[in-house]
Tab-separated table of C-alpha atoms in Angstrom:
chain	number	residue	atom	x	y	z
A	1	MET	CA	-46.246	-1.046	7.132
A	2	SER	CA	-48.348	2.194	8.914
A	3	LEU	CA	-45.317	4.654	7.493
A	4	TRP	CA	-44.142	5.736	4.285
A	5	THR	CA	-40.112	7.653	3.828
A	6	SER	CA	-38.800	9.680	1.403
A	7	LEU	CA	-35.014	11.467	1.385
A	8	GLU	CA	-34.942	14.509	-0.666
A	9	PRO	CA	-31.904	14.106	-1.520
A	10	ALA	CA	-30.366	10.686	-0.438
A	11	SER	CA	-27.222	11.751	-1.677
A	12	VAL	CA	-24.943	14.973	-0.161
A	13	THR	CA	-21.846	16.418	-0.465
A	14	VAL	CA	-20.410	18.412	2.327
A	15	ASP	CA	-16.897	20.173	3.146
A	16	PRO	CA	-15.246	19.329	6.621
A	17	GLY	CA	-16.173	22.375	8.727
A	18	SER	CA	-18.980	23.564	6.602
A	19	ARG	CA	-23.155	21.851	6.588
A	20	ALA	CA	-25.186	20.709	4.206
A	21	SER	CA	-28.769	19.407	5.038
A	22	VAL	CA	-31.284	17.172	3.410
A	23	ARG	CA	-35.152	16.972	3.778
A	24	LEU	CA	-37.092	13.459	5.069
A	25	ARG	CA	-40.345	13.446	4.513
A	26	VAL	CA	-42.528	10.888	6.559
A	27	ARG	CA	-46.182	10.194	6.445
A	28	ASN	CA	-48.344	7.845	8.367
A	29	THR	CA	-50.077	5.541	6.056
A	30	GLY	CA	-52.168	3.522	9.126
A	31	ASP	CA	-55.824	4.142	10.482
A	32	VAL	CA	-54.415	5.962	13.880
A	33	VAL	CA	-52.703	8.944	15.170
A	34	ASP	CA	-49.158	8.209	15.834
A	35	GLU	CA	-46.198	9.865	17.514
A	36	TYR	CA	-43.030	8.745	15.446
A	37	ARG	CA	-39.076	9.313	17.118
A	38	LEU	CA	-36.340	10.379	15.344
A	39	GLU	CA	-33.026	9.458	16.151
A	40	PRO	CA	-29.465	9.562	13.979
A	41	VAL	CA	-27.678	6.320	13.504
A	42	GLY	CA	-24.270	5.302	12.088
A	43	PRO	CA	-20.304	5.843	11.980
A	44	ILE	CA	-21.652	10.017	11.251
A	45	ALA	CA	-24.199	10.567	13.806
A	46	PRO	CA	-22.157	12.266	15.802
A	47	TRP	CA	-22.007	15.280	13.582
A	48	THR	CA	-26.110	14.218	12.185
A	49	THR	CA	-28.822	16.675	14.019
A	50	VAL	CA	-32.944	16.441	13.443
A	51	GLU	CA	-35.495	18.566	13.683
A	52	PRO	CA	-37.582	18.174	14.814
A	53	GLN	CA	-36.937	14.908	16.539
A	54	THR	CA	-40.708	13.613	17.574
A	55	LEU	CA	-43.731	13.623	14.637
A	56	ARG	CA	-46.786	13.481	15.186
A	57	LEU	CA	-48.978	12.286	12.366
A	58	TYR	CA	-52.415	12.030	12.399
A	59	PRO	CA	-54.096	8.989	9.705
A	60	GLY	CA	-52.751	9.958	5.573
A	61	THR	CA	-50.576	13.029	6.507
A	62	THR	CA	-46.950	13.764	6.119
A	63	GLY	CA	-44.810	15.726	8.178
A	64	THR	CA	-41.194	16.930	6.926
A	65	VAL	CA	-37.823	16.315	8.982
A	66	GLU	CA	-34.165	18.149	8.238
A	67	LEU	CA	-31.765	16.382	8.803
A	68	THR	CA	-28.075	18.376	8.921
A	69	PHE	CA	-24.725	17.334	8.904
A	70	ALA	CA	-22.020	19.521	10.005
A	71	PRO	CA	-18.769	17.559	10.057
A	72	PRO	CA	-15.572	19.083	11.780
A	73	ARG	CA	-12.484	19.689	9.347
A	74	THR	CA	-10.325	17.189	11.454
A	75	SER	CA	-8.339	14.059	10.316
A	76	ASP	CA	-12.086	12.287	12.373
A	77	ALA	CA	-13.835	13.265	8.784
A	78	THR	CA	-12.677	10.835	6.613
A	79	ALA	CA	-12.535	11.401	2.908
A	80	GLY	CA	-15.221	9.839	0.978
A	81	PRO	CA	-18.511	8.831	0.915
A	82	ASN	CA	-20.053	7.755	4.248
A	83	PRO	CA	-23.192	6.301	4.626
A	84	TYR	CA	-26.090	7.678	7.313
A	85	ALA	CA	-29.074	6.115	8.644
A	86	VAL	CA	-32.327	8.042	10.792
A	87	ARG	CA	-34.052	5.256	12.763
A	88	ILE	CA	-37.744	6.263	13.119
A	89	THR	CA	-39.584	4.754	16.075
A	90	PRO	CA	-43.204	4.205	16.222
A	91	THR	CA	-44.858	5.056	19.475
A	92	GLU	CA	-47.852	3.124	18.912
A	93	HIS	CA	-45.926	0.338	17.001
A	94	PRO	CA	-42.070	0.082	18.491
A	95	GLU	CA	-41.416	-3.129	16.758
A	96	ALA	CA	-42.675	-1.573	13.490
A	97	VAL	CA	-38.971	0.601	13.142
A	98	THR	CA	-37.874	2.374	10.252
A	99	VAL	CA	-34.813	3.417	9.127
A	100	PRO	CA	-34.028	5.078	5.891
A	101	GLU	CA	-30.732	5.194	4.930
A	102	GLY	CA	-28.443	7.579	2.377
A	103	ASN	CA	-25.251	8.559	1.363
A	104	LEU	CA	-23.034	11.559	2.674
A	105	THR	CA	-19.815	12.244	0.922
A	106	ILE	CA	-17.037	14.051	2.424
A	107	THR	CA	-14.564	16.296	0.218
A	108	PRO	CA	-11.098	15.803	0.965
A	109	PHE	CA	-8.454	18.389	2.377
A	110	THR	CA	-4.931	18.684	3.235
A	111	GLU	CA	-2.736	20.258	6.233
A	112	VAL	CA	0.718	19.178	7.531
A	113	ARG	CA	1.985	20.487	10.641
A	114	ALA	CA	5.933	20.498	11.355
A	115	GLU	CA	7.667	21.606	14.231
A	116	LEU	CA	11.955	20.912	14.748
A	117	VAL	CA	12.873	18.997	17.852
A	118	PRO	CA	14.106	21.503	19.326
A	119	PRO	CA	15.032	24.274	17.015
A	120	THR	CA	18.308	25.007	18.066
A	121	VAL	CA	21.866	22.627	18.236
A	122	LYS	CA	24.927	22.967	19.068
A	123	GLY	CA	27.785	20.817	18.383
A	124	ARG	CA	31.202	20.988	16.866
A	125	PHE	CA	30.747	18.035	13.783
A	126	ARG	CA	27.524	17.156	13.537
A	127	GLY	CA	24.097	18.686	14.979
A	128	ARG	CA	20.803	15.946	15.351
A	129	PRO	CA	18.133	17.664	15.648
A	130	ARG	CA	14.110	15.618	15.218
A	131	LEU	CA	11.472	16.117	12.529
A	132	ALA	CA	7.895	15.618	13.698
A	133	ILE	CA	5.705	15.875	10.642
A	134	ASP	CA	1.549	15.967	12.153
A	135	ASN	CA	-1.256	14.917	9.229
A	136	ILE	CA	-3.968	17.220	10.149
A	137	GLY	CA	-5.772	16.542	7.430
A	138	ASN	CA	-8.368	13.752	6.556
A	139	THR	CA	-6.351	11.798	3.279
A	140	LYS	CA	-3.309	10.052	3.377
A	141	LEU	CA	-0.358	11.928	3.256
A	142	THR	CA	2.829	11.517	1.086
A	143	ALA	CA	5.575	13.753	0.450
A	144	SER	CA	9.710	14.041	0.437
A	145	LEU	CA	12.300	15.709	2.710
A	146	SER	CA	15.189	18.085	1.940
A	147	GLY	CA	16.997	20.913	3.687
A	148	SER	CA	18.505	24.029	2.409
A	149	ASP	CA	20.846	26.810	3.997
A	150	ASN	CA	22.616	30.622	2.934
A	151	GLY	CA	25.781	29.720	1.305
A	152	ASP	CA	25.407	25.652	1.035
A	153	ARG	CA	27.490	25.386	3.957
A	154	LEU	CA	25.950	22.314	5.643
A	155	SER	CA	25.033	18.762	4.552
A	156	TYR	CA	22.142	17.422	5.413
A	157	GLU	CA	21.502	13.430	5.689
A	158	LEU	CA	17.738	12.694	6.795
A	159	GLN	CA	16.138	9.293	7.565
A	160	PRO	CA	13.635	8.540	6.224
A	161	ALA	CA	14.011	11.103	3.006
A	162	ASN	CA	10.533	10.644	1.898
A	163	VAL	CA	7.312	9.752	4.344
A	164	GLN	CA	3.690	8.177	4.127
A	165	ILE	CA	1.412	9.423	7.030
A	166	GLU	CA	-2.242	8.678	7.348
A	167	PRO	CA	-4.733	10.772	8.859
A	168	GLY	CA	-4.454	11.827	12.218
A	169	ARG	CA	-0.740	10.209	13.000
A	170	ALA	CA	2.333	11.811	13.119
A	171	VAL	CA	6.215	10.279	12.210
A	172	PHE	CA	9.876	11.452	13.309
A	173	VAL	CA	13.057	12.125	11.190
A	174	ASN	CA	16.186	11.649	12.293
A	175	THR	CA	18.523	14.584	10.936
A	176	THR	CA	22.138	14.793	11.093
A	177	LEU	CA	23.361	18.187	10.131
A	178	ARG	CA	27.340	18.072	9.416
A	179	PRO	CA	29.279	21.466	8.387
A	180	ARG	CA	31.598	21.564	5.422
A	181	GLN	CA	34.230	23.079	6.920
A	182	ILE	CA	34.826	22.849	10.279
A	183	ILE	CA	36.418	25.347	12.364
A	184	TRP	CA	39.961	24.290	14.330
A	185	PHE	CA	40.348	27.670	16.288
A	186	GLY	CA	37.772	30.207	17.141
A	187	SER	CA	34.232	31.076	18.523
A	188	LYS	CA	31.316	29.879	17.501
A	189	GLU	CA	29.238	30.631	14.900
A	190	GLU	CA	25.599	30.293	14.206
A	191	GLN	CA	24.088	28.899	10.905
A	192	ARG	CA	20.434	29.164	10.049
A	193	TYR	CA	18.576	26.565	7.834
A	194	SER	CA	15.435	25.566	7.109
A	195	LEU	CA	13.882	21.661	6.298
A	196	ALA	CA	11.012	20.880	3.618
A	197	VAL	CA	8.627	18.778	3.230
A	198	ARG	CA	7.533	19.274	-0.162
A	199	ARG	CA	4.150	17.446	-1.236
A	200	SER	CA	3.016	17.403	-5.169
A	201	GLY	CA	0.995	19.891	-6.527
A	202	ALA	CA	1.356	22.237	-2.841
A	203	GLN	CA	3.533	24.394	-1.705
A	204	ALA	CA	6.638	23.281	0.301
A	205	LEU	CA	6.059	23.914	4.418
A	206	GLU	CA	9.632	24.611	5.191
A	207	VAL	CA	10.877	24.534	9.154
A	208	GLU	CA	13.505	27.448	10.185
A	209	GLY	CA	16.269	26.258	12.779
A	210	THR	CA	19.603	27.101	13.794
A	211	PHE	CA	22.961	25.265	14.485
A	212	VAL	CA	25.778	26.204	16.260
A	213	GLN	CA	28.946	25.228	15.557
A	214	ARG	CA	31.428	25.276	18.157
A	215	GLY	CA	35.256	25.500	17.501
A	216	PHE	CA	37.646	22.578	17.876
A	217	LEU	CA	39.614	25.192	20.429
A	218	PRO	CA	39.669	27.891	21.503
A	219	ARG	CA	41.121	31.130	20.252
A	220	TRP	CA	43.548	31.497	23.776
A	221	LEU	CA	44.873	28.085	23.042
A	222	ALA	CA	45.361	28.929	19.638
A	223	THR	CA	47.623	31.509	20.823
A	224	ALA	CA	49.399	30.029	24.052
A	225	LEU	CA	50.326	26.866	21.358
A	226	SER	CA	51.559	29.583	19.137
A	227	LEU	CA	53.787	31.465	22.010
A	228	THR	CA	54.978	28.149	23.016
A	229	VAL	CA	56.218	27.039	19.695
A	230	ALA	CA	58.019	30.298	18.874
A	231	LEU	CA	59.877	29.863	22.537
A	232	ALA	CA	61.125	26.496	21.471
A	233	ILE	CA	62.601	27.290	18.103
A	234	ALA	CA	64.177	30.476	19.720
A	235	PHE	CA	65.568	28.254	22.228
A	236	VAL	CA	66.901	25.845	20.378
A	237	MET	CA	68.525	28.713	18.300
A	238	ILE	CA	70.031	29.808	21.070
A	239	TRP	CA	72.170	27.036	22.166
A	240	LEU	CA	72.928	26.308	18.920
A	241	ALA	CA	74.844	29.064	18.274
A	242	TYR	CA	76.047	30.144	21.731
A	243	LYS	CA	76.867	26.224	23.411
A	244	PRO	CA	78.464	26.505	26.338
A	245	GLN	CA	81.593	24.647	27.164
A	246	VAL	CA	81.830	21.933	29.448
A	247	ASN	CA	85.491	21.276	31.219
A	248	THR	CA	85.901	19.323	34.062
A	249	SER	CA	89.389	19.066	36.341
A	250	ALA	CA	89.739	15.351	37.158
A	251	ASN	CA	91.954	14.987	34.088
A	252	GLU	CA	94.561	18.014	35.373
A	253	LYS	CA	94.088	16.213	38.651
A	254	LEU	CA	95.347	13.173	37.990
A	255	ALA	CA	98.275	14.107	35.365
A	256	GLU	CA	99.243	16.348	38.472
A	257	ALA	CA	99.741	12.922	40.682
A	258	GLY	CA	101.595	10.818	37.759
A	259	VAL	CA	103.582	12.976	37.391
A	260	SER	CA	104.733	13.207	41.561
A	261	THR	CA	104.176	10.020	41.886
A	262	LEU	CA	106.256	8.510	38.906
A	263	ALA	CA	109.124	11.328	37.782
A	264	PRO	CA	112.558	10.194	38.783
A	265	SER	CA	115.016	11.697	42.088
A	266	PRO	CA	117.396	14.773	40.612
A	267	SER	CA	120.041	13.113	42.863
A	268	ALA	CA	119.830	9.590	40.664
A	269	VAL	CA	119.967	11.088	37.558
A	270	PRO	CA	121.872	14.369	37.506
A	271	SER	CA	122.926	14.301	34.256
A	272	ALA	CA	119.328	13.776	32.445
A	273	PRO	CA	116.515	15.784	32.189
A	274	ALA	CA	113.576	14.704	34.408
A	275	LEU	CA	111.071	13.245	32.223
A	276	VAL	CA	107.367	13.200	32.741
A	277	PRO	CA	105.431	10.633	31.711
A	278	THR	CA	102.403	10.015	29.963
A	279	PRO	CA	99.380	9.531	32.774
A	280	THR	CA	97.860	6.599	32.938
A	281	ALA	CA	94.447	5.745	33.070
A	282	VAL	CA	93.134	5.425	36.208
A	283	VAL	CA	89.739	2.784	36.703
A	284	VAL	CA	87.076	3.932	38.601
A	285	PRO	CA	85.360	0.799	39.457
A	286	GLU	CA	81.653	0.237	39.128
A	287	ALA	CA	79.201	0.259	42.131
A	288	PRO	CA	77.443	-2.984	42.693
A	289	ALA	CA	74.433	-3.152	41.188
A	290	THR	CA	71.375	-3.505	42.880
A	291	SER	CA	69.864	-6.778	43.825
A	292	ALA	CA	66.282	-7.167	41.661
A	293	ALA	CA	63.500	-6.494	43.974
A	294	PRO	CA	61.593	-9.941	44.858
A	295	ALA	CA	59.015	-11.672	42.554
A	296	ALA	CA	56.010	-10.784	43.399
A	297	GLY	CA	54.471	-13.621	46.036
A	298	SER	CA	58.100	-14.647	47.065
A	299	GLY	CA	60.242	-13.679	50.527
A	300	SER	CA	58.235	-11.842	53.254
A	301	GLY	CA	59.606	-8.243	52.498
A	302	GLY	CA	57.071	-6.907	50.683
A	303	GLY	CA	52.846	-7.845	49.934
A	304	SER	CA	50.607	-7.306	52.155
A	305	GLY	CA	50.844	-8.548	56.078
A	306	GLY	CA	53.644	-10.561	54.365
A	307	SER	CA	51.059	-12.971	52.576
A	308	GLY	CA	52.934	-12.612	49.729
A	309	GLY	CA	50.231	-10.523	47.245
A	310	SER	CA	47.257	-11.212	46.120
A	311	GLU	CA	45.810	-11.040	42.330
A	312	SER	CA	43.545	-7.803	41.064
A	313	LYS	CA	40.509	-8.394	39.654
A	314	ALA	CA	39.485	-7.526	37.255
A	315	PRO	CA	36.699	-4.534	37.193
A	316	ALA	CA	32.747	-5.898	37.349
A	317	LYS	CA	30.778	-4.999	33.764
A	318	PRO	CA	28.345	-2.023	33.721
A	319	LYS	CA	25.039	-3.345	33.431
A	320	GLN	CA	23.407	-2.897	29.641
A	321	GLU	CA	20.589	-0.597	29.971
A	322	THR	CA	17.235	-2.112	28.537
A	323	ALA	CA	14.086	-1.192	27.466
A	324	ALA	CA	12.153	-1.275	30.073
A	325	ASP	CA	15.178	0.603	32.005
A	326	ALA	CA	14.981	3.457	28.994
A	327	VAL	CA	11.277	3.904	28.150
A	328	ASN	CA	10.813	4.097	32.388
A	329	LYS	CA	13.316	7.053	32.608
A	330	LEU	CA	11.714	8.730	29.605
A	331	ALA	CA	7.918	8.155	31.085
A	332	ALA	CA	9.927	10.200	34.573
A	333	ARG	CA	10.051	13.353	32.763
A	334	SER	CA	7.395	13.286	29.503
A	335	ASP	CA	3.475	12.718	29.876
A	336	GLY	CA	2.198	10.913	27.619
A	337	ARG	CA	2.480	7.351	25.484
A	338	HIS	CA	6.053	6.027	24.656
A	339	ILE	CA	7.601	3.113	23.140
A	340	CYS	CA	11.164	2.229	23.547
A	341	TYR	CA	13.075	-0.688	22.175
A	342	ARG	CA	16.959	-2.075	21.328
A	343	ALA	CA	17.858	-4.841	18.538
A	344	TYR	CA	20.057	-7.808	18.697
A	345	VAL	CA	22.651	-7.506	15.552
A	346	ALA	CA	24.486	-10.503	14.384
A	347	ASP	CA	28.109	-10.138	14.861
A	348	LYS	CA	28.129	-7.014	17.349
A	349	GLY	CA	25.279	-8.083	19.942
A	350	TRP	CA	22.949	-5.637	21.636
A	351	GLN	CA	22.631	-2.185	20.901
A	352	ASP	CA	21.861	0.511	23.325
A	353	PRO	CA	17.716	1.548	23.770
A	354	VAL	CA	16.070	4.012	21.133
A	355	CYS	CA	13.002	5.936	21.856
A	356	ASP	CA	9.679	6.557	19.780
A	357	GLY	CA	10.526	6.493	16.572
A	358	ALA	CA	14.386	6.347	16.329
A	359	ILE	CA	15.892	3.854	14.496
A	360	ALA	CA	17.279	0.473	16.370
A	361	GLY	CA	19.799	-2.088	13.729
A	362	THR	CA	21.705	-1.061	10.771
A	363	THR	CA	21.068	-0.072	7.240
A	364	GLY	CA	23.154	-0.778	4.279
A	365	LYS	CA	25.595	-2.789	6.752
A	366	ASN	CA	24.362	-6.477	5.798
A	367	LEU	CA	23.038	-7.186	9.208
A	368	PRO	CA	20.339	-9.046	10.301
A	369	ILE	CA	18.502	-8.705	13.673
A	370	LYS	CA	17.979	-11.927	15.495
A	371	ALA	CA	16.390	-10.814	17.895
A	372	LEU	CA	13.940	-6.936	19.670
A	373	ASN	CA	13.992	-5.983	22.771
A	374	ILE	CA	10.538	-3.657	23.414
A	375	ALA	CA	9.384	-1.733	26.366
A	376	THR	CA	5.927	0.707	26.239
A	377	ALA	CA	4.240	3.527	28.802
A	378	ARG	CA	0.881	4.448	29.321
A	379	THR	CA	-0.144	1.792	26.626
A	380	GLY	CA	-1.483	-1.455	28.993
A	381	GLY	CA	1.594	-3.296	28.028
A	382	VAL	CA	2.709	-4.107	24.320
A	383	THR	CA	3.132	-8.204	22.608
A	384	GLY	CA	4.938	-9.667	20.070
A	385	ASN	CA	5.937	-12.024	18.193
A	386	ALA	CA	8.978	-12.683	15.471
A	387	ALA	CA	9.234	-14.614	12.150
A	388	HIS	CA	12.311	-16.488	10.753
A	389	VAL	CA	14.295	-16.442	7.675
A	390	VAL	CA	14.168	-20.477	8.251
A	391	GLY	CA	11.700	-22.032	9.996
A	392	GLY	CA	9.006	-18.649	10.085
A	393	TRP	CA	6.835	-18.622	13.902
A	394	LEU	CA	9.194	-20.864	15.886
A	395	THR	CA	7.251	-19.972	19.046
A	396	GLY	CA	3.374	-20.530	16.590
A	397	ASP	CA	1.207	-18.324	18.153
A	398	LYS	CA	2.607	-17.898	21.241
A	399	TRP	CA	3.220	-14.667	21.397
A	400	SER	CA	5.589	-12.560	24.459
A	401	LYS	CA	3.234	-10.176	26.421
A	402	ALA	CA	4.554	-7.563	28.844
A	403	GLY	CA	2.975	-4.665	31.015
A	404	ASP	CA	4.164	-1.587	30.926
A	405	GLY	CA	7.402	-0.378	31.771
A	406	VAL	CA	8.172	-4.633	31.715
A	407	ASN	CA	10.836	-5.724	29.119
A	408	MET	CA	9.156	-7.756	26.346
A	409	TRP	CA	11.409	-9.656	24.075
A	410	MET	CA	11.026	-11.642	21.020
A	411	GLY	CA	13.702	-13.767	18.412
A	412	SER	CA	16.557	-15.429	19.607
A	413	SER	CA	20.619	-14.254	20.225
A	414	LYS	CA	20.940	-17.834	20.066
A	415	PRO	CA	23.330	-19.185	17.062
A	416	ALA	CA	21.368	-22.247	16.049
A	417	VAL	CA	18.612	-19.793	15.185
A	418	ALA	CA	17.905	-18.272	12.371
A	419	VAL	CA	17.438	-14.102	11.850
A	420	MET	CA	14.683	-12.198	11.756
A	421	GLU	CA	12.770	-11.833	8.471
A	422	GLY	CA	9.678	-9.690	10.263
A	423	PHE	CA	7.744	-9.575	13.721
A	424	THR	CA	3.862	-9.173	14.956
A	425	ILE	CA	3.378	-6.520	17.846
A	426	LYS	CA	0.408	-4.809	19.270
A	427	THR	CA	-0.245	-2.718	22.387
A	428	ILE	CA	-3.017	-3.480	24.649
A	429	GLU	CA	-4.577	0.551	24.592
A	430	GLY	CA	-4.301	2.846	21.285
A	431	SER	CA	-2.524	2.028	18.805
A	432	VAL	CA	1.012	0.746	17.472
A	433	CYS	CA	3.481	2.486	13.758
A	434	GLN	CA	6.124	0.523	12.434
A	435	ASN	CA	8.842	1.043	9.931
A	436	ALA	CA	10.800	-2.137	8.844
A	437	HIS	CA	14.022	-2.548	6.783
A	438	VAL	CA	14.850	-5.283	5.077
A	439	LYS	CA	17.307	-6.240	3.003
A	440	ASP	CA	17.821	-5.111	-1.109
A	441	ARG	CA	14.430	-3.783	0.226
A	442	GLY	CA	15.289	-0.692	2.256
A	443	TRP	CA	12.489	0.481	4.182
A	444	LEU	CA	9.068	-0.816	3.191
A	445	GLY	CA	6.764	2.517	4.603
A	446	ASN	CA	5.020	3.139	8.029
A	447	GLY	CA	1.891	1.094	8.790
A	448	CYS	CA	-0.151	1.530	12.539
A	449	THR	CA	-2.436	-0.638	13.363
A	450	LYS	CA	-5.994	0.174	14.801
A	451	ALA	CA	-6.827	0.568	18.662
A	452	GLY	CA	-6.299	-3.185	19.901
A	453	ASP	CA	-5.410	-4.493	16.444
A	454	TRP	CA	-1.923	-6.214	15.676
A	455	ILE	CA	0.194	-5.792	12.546
A	456	TYR	CA	3.156	-7.613	10.455
A	457	GLY	CA	6.185	-5.471	9.906
A	458	GLY	CA	8.996	-6.932	7.997
A	459	SER	CA	9.596	-9.318	4.379
A	460	PRO	CA	6.411	-11.066	2.834
A	461	MET	CA	6.825	-14.267	4.071
A	462	GLU	CA	8.133	-16.444	0.712
A	463	GLN	CA	10.556	-13.474	-0.196
A	464	LYS	CA	12.644	-14.935	2.995
A	465	LEU	CA	14.220	-11.688	3.495
A	466	GLN	CA	16.639	-10.556	6.515
A	467	LEU	CA	15.122	-7.847	8.918
A	468	GLU	CA	17.977	-5.445	8.914
A	469	ALA	CA	16.327	-1.944	11.174
A	470	VAL	CA	13.146	-1.138	12.959
A	471	ARG	CA	11.515	1.703	14.285
A	472	PHE	CA	8.241	2.402	16.406
A	473	THR	CA	5.870	5.003	16.953
A	474	VAL	CA	2.777	4.829	20.053
């Protein structure tokens, strides 16, 4: 070989967003003049510059090249040791390529961003904003979440309450706000609150929002109800105090008719006073009862066209929305990649579809998932397979597949098929993240694939624990 190289130093440390340099010495040990082309190779080559890129050396002479590393302050600059190399190609002997190697250590940094979507929510009994957390550092982020407000007027339910986020990824936290006191009557009230992302050894990141609590009934309706009750009580009191006397002249007319008809003539009994008999009771005959209406379908007096009537048909059940319906609606009004899904829960049936990190299934109710319906937008399609607590992978390596905007199914809703314990999933383009909730274990944590690769979610196969809830993002 007609070439000798030396890196000085071979290992160097650099902070993301700054620069570091090493010196590469090259000596021509051959007996002819040669020109050498230098080119950085390896994963950090895009951040590496070589100056100069060509070196012309006489036999026995040595040249120096400076390598400069400038990793960006982004999640792409992976923290830790990163190997690098420079390919040196002689012009006179191109087959005698030399590749000296070194090590570049990139220091870790943490940077987190959080946003409430939407920042203002309205409701009478609850509000449901979502907290988006982005890890734009180059190390894995572990954080806990909490909520607070002035006066402790709200309660907070966050799912999940703890997150682990890989570099360059984001998660959505579903938040439910509930007022501790309900406004039964009156106008709306605004309550400021904040959600905090807390990391060990770092200051908490707080995001502020507004909850607008509406009154259960408007104030004017409360006034109207009060006036109505007061008037009703006054009317009852007046009625009881001044009850009207209702008399009828029917008995008087009957008495007069009885006297004129039954009294004896004065000439017949001159010495006896006329006796007025007590009026006899007069029985008023009841009106004849009306005949019962003819039964439906009999006779010719009713029905349509004398046909005796027809049975009414039960209204048809509305078509249940699928994951493909939901993702197509979402893609029509929002750019970017999306994933929608729904779960078939034992004893409950198919749930409504949810999207982009929301929870499908149940937690804390001991209700397992039997099947999943998934659809994606702008991912090139989705594939998956289901594992069952009895039978494992019932379909073997035969995966379910579907293109963008089309339903993909895994598992089975048949009673004879066991409930799911896990699943595998991947998208054709980009990566997919999953988080599974299994019986007695809770949420297992967020996990993401590499682009085009697959990931398993759910209970470890040997434990046979039923799958109860899932969350997906793309």
